[in-house]
mmCIF file of C-alpha atoms in Angstrom:
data_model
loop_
_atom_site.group_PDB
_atom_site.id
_atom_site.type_symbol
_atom_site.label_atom_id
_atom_site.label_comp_id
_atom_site.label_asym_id
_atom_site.label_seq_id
_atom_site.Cartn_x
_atom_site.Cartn_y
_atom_site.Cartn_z
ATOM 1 C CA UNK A 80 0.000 0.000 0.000
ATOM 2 C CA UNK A 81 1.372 3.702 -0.870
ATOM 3 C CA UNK A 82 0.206 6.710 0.695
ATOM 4 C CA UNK A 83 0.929 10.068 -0.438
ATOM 5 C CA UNK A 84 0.390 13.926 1.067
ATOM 6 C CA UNK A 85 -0.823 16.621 -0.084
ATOM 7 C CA UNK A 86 0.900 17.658 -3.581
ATOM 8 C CA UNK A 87 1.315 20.868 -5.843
ATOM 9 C CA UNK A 88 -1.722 20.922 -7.593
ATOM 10 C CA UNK A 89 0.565 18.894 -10.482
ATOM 11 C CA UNK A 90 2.191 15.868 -8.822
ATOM 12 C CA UNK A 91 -1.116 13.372 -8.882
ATOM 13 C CA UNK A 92 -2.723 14.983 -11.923
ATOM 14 C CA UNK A 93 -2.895 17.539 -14.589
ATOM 15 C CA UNK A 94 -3.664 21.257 -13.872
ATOM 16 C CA UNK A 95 -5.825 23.675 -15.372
ATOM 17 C CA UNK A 96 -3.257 24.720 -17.535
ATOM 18 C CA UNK A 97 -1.880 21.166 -18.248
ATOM 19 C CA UNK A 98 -2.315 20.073 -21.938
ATOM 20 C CA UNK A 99 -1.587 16.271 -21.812
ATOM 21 C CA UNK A 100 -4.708 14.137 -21.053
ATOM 22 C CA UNK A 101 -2.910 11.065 -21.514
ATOM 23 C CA UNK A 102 -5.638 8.341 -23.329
ATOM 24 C CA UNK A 103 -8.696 11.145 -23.170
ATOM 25 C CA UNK A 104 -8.975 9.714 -19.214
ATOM 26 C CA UNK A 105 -6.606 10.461 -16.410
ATOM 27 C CA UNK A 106 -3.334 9.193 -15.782
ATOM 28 C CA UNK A 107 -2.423 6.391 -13.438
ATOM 29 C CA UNK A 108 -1.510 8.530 -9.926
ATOM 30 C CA UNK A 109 -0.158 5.727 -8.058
ATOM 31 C CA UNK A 110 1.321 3.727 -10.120
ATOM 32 C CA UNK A 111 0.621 0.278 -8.573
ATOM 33 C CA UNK A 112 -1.592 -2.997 -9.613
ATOM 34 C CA UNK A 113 -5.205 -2.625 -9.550
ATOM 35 C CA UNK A 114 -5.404 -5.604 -6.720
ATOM 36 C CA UNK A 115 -3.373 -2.759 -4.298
ATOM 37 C CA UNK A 116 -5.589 -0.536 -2.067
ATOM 38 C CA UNK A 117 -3.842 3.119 -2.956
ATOM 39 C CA UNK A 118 -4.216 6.365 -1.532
ATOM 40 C CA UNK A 119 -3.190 9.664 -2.759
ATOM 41 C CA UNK A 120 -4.065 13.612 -3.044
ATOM 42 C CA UNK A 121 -3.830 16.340 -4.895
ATOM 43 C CA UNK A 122 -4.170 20.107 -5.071
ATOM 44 C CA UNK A 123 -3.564 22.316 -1.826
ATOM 45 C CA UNK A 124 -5.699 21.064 1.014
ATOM 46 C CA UNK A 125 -5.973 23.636 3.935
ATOM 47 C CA UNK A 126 -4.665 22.258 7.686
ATOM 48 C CA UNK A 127 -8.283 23.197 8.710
ATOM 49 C CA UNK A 128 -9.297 20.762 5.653
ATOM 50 C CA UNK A 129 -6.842 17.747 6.828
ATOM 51 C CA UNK A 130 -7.817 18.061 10.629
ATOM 52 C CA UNK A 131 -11.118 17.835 9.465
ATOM 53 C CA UNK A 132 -10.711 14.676 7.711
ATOM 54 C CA UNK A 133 -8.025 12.855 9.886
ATOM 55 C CA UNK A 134 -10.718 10.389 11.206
ATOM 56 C CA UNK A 135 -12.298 9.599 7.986
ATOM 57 C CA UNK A 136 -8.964 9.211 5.889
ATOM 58 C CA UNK A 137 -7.735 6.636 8.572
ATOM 59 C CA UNK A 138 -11.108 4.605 8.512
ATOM 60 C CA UNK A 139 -11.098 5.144 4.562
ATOM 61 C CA UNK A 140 -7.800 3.405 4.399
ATOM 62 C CA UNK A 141 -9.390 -0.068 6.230
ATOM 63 C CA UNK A 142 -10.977 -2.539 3.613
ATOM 64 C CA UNK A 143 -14.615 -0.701 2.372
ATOM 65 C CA UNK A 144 -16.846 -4.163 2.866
ATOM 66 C CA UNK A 145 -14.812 -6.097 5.772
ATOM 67 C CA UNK A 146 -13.526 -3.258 7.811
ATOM 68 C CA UNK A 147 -10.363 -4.611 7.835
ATOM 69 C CA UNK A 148 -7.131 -3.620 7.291
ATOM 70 C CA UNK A 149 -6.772 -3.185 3.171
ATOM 71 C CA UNK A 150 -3.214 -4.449 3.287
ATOM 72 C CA UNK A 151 -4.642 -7.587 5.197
ATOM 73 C CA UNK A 152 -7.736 -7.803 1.812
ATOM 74 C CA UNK A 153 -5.895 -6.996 -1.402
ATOM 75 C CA UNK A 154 -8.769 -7.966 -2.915
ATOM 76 C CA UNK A 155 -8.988 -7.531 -6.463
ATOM 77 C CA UNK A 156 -11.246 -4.505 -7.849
ATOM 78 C CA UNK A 157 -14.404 -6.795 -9.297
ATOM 79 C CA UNK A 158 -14.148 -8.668 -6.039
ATOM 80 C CA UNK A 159 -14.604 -5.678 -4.302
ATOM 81 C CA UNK A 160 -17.457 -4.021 -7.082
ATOM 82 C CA UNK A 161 -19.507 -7.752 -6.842
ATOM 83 C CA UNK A 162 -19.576 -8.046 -2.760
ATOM 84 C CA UNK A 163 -22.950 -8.006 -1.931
ATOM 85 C CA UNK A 164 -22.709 -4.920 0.487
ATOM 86 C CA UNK A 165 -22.464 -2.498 -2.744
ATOM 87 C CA UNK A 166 -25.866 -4.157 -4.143
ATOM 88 C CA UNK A 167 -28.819 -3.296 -3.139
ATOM 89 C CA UNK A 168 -32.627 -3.302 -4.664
ATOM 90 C CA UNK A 169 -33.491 -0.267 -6.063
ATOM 91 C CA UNK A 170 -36.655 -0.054 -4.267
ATOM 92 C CA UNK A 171 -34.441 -0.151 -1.170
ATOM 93 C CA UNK A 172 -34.266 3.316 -0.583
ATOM 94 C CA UNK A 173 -36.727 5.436 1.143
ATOM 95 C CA UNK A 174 -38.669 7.246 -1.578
ATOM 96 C CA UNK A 175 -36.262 6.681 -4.888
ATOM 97 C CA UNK A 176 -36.571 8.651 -7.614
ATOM 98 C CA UNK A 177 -34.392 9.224 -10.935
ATOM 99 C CA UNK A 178 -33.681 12.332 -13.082
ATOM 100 C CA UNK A 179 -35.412 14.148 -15.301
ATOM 101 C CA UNK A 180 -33.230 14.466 -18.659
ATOM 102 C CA UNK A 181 -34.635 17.538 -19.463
ATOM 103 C CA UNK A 182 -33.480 18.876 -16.550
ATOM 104 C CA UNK A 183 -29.551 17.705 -16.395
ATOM 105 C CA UNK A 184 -26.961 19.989 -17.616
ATOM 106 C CA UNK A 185 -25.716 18.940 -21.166
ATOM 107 C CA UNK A 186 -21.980 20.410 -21.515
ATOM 108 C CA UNK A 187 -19.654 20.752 -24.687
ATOM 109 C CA UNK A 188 -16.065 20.756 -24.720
ATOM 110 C CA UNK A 189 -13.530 19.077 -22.396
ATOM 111 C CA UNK A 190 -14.142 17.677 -18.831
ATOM 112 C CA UNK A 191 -10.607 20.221 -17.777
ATOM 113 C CA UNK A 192 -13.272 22.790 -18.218
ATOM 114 C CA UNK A 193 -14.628 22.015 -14.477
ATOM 115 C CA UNK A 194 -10.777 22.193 -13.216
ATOM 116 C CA UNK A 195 -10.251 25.321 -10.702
ATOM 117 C CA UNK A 196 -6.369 27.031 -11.429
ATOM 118 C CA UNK A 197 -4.889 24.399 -9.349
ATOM 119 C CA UNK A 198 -7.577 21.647 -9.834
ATOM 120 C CA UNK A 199 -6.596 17.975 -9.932
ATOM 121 C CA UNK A 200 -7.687 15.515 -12.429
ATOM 122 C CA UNK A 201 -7.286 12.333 -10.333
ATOM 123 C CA UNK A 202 -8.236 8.767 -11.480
ATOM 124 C CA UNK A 203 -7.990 5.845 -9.340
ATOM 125 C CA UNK A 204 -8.275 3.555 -11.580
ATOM 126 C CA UNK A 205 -9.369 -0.101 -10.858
ATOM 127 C CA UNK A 206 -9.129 -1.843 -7.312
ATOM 128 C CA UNK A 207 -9.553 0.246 -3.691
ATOM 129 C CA UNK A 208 -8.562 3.600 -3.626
ATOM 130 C CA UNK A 209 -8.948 6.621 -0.922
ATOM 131 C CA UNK A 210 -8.466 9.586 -3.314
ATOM 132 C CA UNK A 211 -8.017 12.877 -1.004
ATOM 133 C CA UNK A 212 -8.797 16.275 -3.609
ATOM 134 C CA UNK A 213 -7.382 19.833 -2.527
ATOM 135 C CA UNK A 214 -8.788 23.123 -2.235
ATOM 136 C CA UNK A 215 -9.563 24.358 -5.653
ATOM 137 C CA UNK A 216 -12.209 22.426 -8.055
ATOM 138 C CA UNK A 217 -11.223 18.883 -9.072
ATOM 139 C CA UNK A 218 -12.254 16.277 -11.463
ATOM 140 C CA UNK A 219 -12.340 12.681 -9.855
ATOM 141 C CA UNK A 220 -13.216 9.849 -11.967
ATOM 142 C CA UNK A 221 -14.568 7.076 -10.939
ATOM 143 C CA UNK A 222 -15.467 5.094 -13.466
ATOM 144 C CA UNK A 223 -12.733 1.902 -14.036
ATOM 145 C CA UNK A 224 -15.279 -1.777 -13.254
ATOM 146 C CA UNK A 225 -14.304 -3.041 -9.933
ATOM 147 C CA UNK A 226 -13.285 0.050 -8.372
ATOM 148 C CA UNK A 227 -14.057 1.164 -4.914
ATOM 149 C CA UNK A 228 -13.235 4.897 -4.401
ATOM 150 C CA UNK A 229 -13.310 6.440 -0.399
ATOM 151 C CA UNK A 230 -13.523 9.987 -1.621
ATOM 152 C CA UNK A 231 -12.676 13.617 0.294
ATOM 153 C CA UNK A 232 -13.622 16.055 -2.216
ATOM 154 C CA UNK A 233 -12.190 18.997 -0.306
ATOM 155 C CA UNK A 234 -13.220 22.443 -1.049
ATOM 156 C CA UNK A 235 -14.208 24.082 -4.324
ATOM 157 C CA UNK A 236 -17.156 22.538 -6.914
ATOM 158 C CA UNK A 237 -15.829 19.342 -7.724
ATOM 159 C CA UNK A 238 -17.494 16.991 -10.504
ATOM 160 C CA UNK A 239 -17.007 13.133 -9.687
ATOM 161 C CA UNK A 240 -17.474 10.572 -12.418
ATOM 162 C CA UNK A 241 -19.619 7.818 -12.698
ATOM 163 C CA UNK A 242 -19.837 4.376 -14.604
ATOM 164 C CA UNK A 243 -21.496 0.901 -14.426
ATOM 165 C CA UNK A 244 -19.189 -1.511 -11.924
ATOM 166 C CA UNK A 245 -17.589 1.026 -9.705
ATOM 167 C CA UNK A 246 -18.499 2.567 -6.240
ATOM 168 C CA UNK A 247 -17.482 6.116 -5.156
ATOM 169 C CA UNK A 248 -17.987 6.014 -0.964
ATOM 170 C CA UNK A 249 -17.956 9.904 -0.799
ATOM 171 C CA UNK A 250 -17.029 11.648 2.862
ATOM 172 C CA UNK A 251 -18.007 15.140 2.239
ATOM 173 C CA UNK A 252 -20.420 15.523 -1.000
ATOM 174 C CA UNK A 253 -21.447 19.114 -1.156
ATOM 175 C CA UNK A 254 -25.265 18.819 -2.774
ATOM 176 C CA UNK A 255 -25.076 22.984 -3.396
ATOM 177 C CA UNK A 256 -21.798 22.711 -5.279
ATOM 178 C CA UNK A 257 -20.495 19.437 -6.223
ATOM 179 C CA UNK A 258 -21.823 17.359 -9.452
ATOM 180 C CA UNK A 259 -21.697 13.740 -10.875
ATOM 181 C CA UNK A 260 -21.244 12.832 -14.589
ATOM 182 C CA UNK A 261 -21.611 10.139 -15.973
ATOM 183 C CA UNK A 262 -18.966 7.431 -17.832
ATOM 184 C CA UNK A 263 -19.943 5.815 -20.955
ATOM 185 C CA UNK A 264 -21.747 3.061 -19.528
ATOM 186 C CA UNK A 265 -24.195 5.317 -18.006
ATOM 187 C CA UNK A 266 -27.720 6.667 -19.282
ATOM 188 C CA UNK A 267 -29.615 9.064 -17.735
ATOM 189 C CA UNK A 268 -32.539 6.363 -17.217
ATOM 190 C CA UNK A 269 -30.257 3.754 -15.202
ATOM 191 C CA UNK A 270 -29.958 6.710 -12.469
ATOM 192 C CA UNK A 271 -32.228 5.655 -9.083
ATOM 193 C CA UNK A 272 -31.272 7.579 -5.931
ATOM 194 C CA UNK A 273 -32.847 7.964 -2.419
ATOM 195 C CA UNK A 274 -32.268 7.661 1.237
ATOM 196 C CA UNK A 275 -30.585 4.783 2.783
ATOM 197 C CA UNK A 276 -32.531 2.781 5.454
ATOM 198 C CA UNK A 277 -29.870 1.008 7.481
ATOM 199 C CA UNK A 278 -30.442 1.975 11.160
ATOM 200 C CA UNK A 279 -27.300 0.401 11.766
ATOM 201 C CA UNK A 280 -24.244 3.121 13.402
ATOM 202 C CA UNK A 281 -21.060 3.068 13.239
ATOM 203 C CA UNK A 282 -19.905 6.635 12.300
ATOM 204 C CA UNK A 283 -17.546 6.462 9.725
ATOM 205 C CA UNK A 284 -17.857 2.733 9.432
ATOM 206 C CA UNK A 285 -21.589 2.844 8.675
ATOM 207 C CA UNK A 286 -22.801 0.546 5.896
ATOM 208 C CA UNK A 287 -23.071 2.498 2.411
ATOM 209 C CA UNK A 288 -27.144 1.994 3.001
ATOM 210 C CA UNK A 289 -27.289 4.414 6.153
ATOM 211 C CA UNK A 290 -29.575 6.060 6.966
ATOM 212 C CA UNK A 291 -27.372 8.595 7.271
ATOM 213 C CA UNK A 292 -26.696 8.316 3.468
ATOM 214 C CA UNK A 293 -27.790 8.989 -0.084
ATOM 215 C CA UNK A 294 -27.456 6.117 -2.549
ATOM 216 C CA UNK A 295 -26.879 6.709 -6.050
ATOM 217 C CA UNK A 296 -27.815 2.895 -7.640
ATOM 218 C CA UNK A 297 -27.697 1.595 -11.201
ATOM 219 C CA UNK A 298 -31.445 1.096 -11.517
ATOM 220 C CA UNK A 299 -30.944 -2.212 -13.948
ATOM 221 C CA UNK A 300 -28.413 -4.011 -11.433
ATOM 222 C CA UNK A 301 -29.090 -2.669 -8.218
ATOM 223 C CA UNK A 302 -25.253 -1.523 -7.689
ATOM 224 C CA UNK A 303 -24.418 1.631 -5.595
ATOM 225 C CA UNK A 304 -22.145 3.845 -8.118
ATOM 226 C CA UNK A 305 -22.559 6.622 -4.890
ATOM 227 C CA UNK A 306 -22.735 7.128 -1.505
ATOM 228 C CA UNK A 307 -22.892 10.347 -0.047
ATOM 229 C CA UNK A 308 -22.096 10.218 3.549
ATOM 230 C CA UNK A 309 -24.451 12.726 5.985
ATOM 231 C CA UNK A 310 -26.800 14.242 3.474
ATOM 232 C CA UNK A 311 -30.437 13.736 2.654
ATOM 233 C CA UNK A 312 -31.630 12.543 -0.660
ATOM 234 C CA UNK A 313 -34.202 15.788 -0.741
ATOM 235 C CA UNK A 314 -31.060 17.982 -1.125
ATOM 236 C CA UNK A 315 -29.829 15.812 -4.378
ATOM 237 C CA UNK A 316 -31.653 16.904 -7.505
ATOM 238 C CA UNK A 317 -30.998 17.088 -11.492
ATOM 239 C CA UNK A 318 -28.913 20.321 -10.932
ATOM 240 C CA UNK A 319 -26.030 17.341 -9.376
ATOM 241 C CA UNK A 320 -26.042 16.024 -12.206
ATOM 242 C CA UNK A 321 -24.254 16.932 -15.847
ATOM 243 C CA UNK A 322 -23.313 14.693 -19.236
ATOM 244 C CA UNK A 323 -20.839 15.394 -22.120
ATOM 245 C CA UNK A 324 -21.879 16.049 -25.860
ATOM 246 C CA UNK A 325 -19.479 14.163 -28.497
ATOM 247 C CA UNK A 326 -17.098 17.156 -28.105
ATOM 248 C CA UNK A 327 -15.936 15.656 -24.703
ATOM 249 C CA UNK A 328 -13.497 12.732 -23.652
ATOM 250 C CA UNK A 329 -14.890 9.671 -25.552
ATOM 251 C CA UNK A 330 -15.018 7.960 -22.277
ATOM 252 C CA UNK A 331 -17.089 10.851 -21.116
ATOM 253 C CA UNK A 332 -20.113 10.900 -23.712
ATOM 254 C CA UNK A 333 -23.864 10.106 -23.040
ATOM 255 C CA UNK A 334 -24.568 7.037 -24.969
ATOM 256 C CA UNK A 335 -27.898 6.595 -26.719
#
């Protein structure tokens, strides 16, 4: 397992100003198998930021479905996407509802468009991943099958990506500034979110179905592509969510 501070804004992905997208999709930040848990940051995050999140980086860095330590379960990535703890019926929610396409922001151009002047393109990539984003607005794909992705967004409005397979477990979701978009997999109509109903506690080790949480499911499998940790599914609406027209990343457009 490799753990990594707080970079430049540069070190764990590309800047604003950065012209390399390496293969239209992020770059590999930590350089290690996608069976290896992996943790790693970018931008500036603020002490008040990292004091904040001390607690919930330490848990993050324990396996996502066992609890246990990751270096004990280097479990591979679809091992870790299949476990039953990330499935769940989409009825299973308290009141679930999906999007209105009408109302989601359609955006041309490239996804570096939602990068703040020291925003962080960061891609995990496949297997189990805490991903720790800075103080200015950051792209964070999460989108390789079999990924799980503990998530600190940080400060600024930060856009997380979304595809079939893969789990973003997100610690600090902002519902007034923070969006999703969605991978290639993904269609508007497969989007079912609501309120988790799991009375069980546990603080940071809560199950993904909390009722502390919102899920984000796949409506046609039933698997949790969000979590958003201490928010209520009445303060998620179409305005969180925003798809790519053919001028963006291939990996990044709406498919019919």
């Amino acid at each position: 397992m490799s753990e990594f501070g707080h970079g430049n804004g540069n070190a764990f992905g590309h800047d604003k100003n950065s012209k390399d997208l390496k293969d239209e999709g992020g770059i590999d930040l930590a350089g290690e198998s996608q069976s290896q848990s992996k943790s790693f940051s970018g931008g500036q995050g603020s002490d008040l930021q990292e004091a904040s999140l001390d607690e919930s980086l330490s848990k993050a860095l324990e396996d996502p479905v066992t609890g246990g330590s990751s270096e004990d379960n280097q479990d591979s990535g679809s091992d870790v996407a299949s476990n039953e703890a990330n499935h769940f019926s989409p009825d299973q929610p308290a009141n679930p509802r999906g999007l209105d396409p009408n109302q989601v922001e359609r955006v041309s151009g490239d996804v570096t468009q939602f990068l703040g002047e020291t925003g962080d393109l960061l891609d995990g990539q496949g297997g189990t991943n805490t991903i720790i984003a800075g103080s200015d607005s950051d792209v964070i794909k999460s989108d390789t099958e079999g990924a799980f992705n503990t998530i600190a967004t940080g400060f600024g409005n930060d856009v997380i990506v979304l595809d079939l397979e893969a789990t973003a477990d997100i610690l600090d979701f902002d519902t007034n500034t923070d969006k999703f978009a969605l991978g290639e997999g993904l269609t508007l109509d497969r989007i079912i979110y609501g309120q988790g109903q799991n009375p069980d506690k546990g603080g940071l080790e809560q199950p993904l179905d909390s009722e502390n949480n919102t899920l984000i499911l796949d409506r046609d499998t039933g698997h949790t592509l969000a979590a958003t940790r201490f928010t209520n599914a009445e303060d998620l609406s179409e305005k969180n969510f925003v798809v790519f027209d053919e001028s963006a990343a291939p990996d990044l457009v709406e498919q019919a």
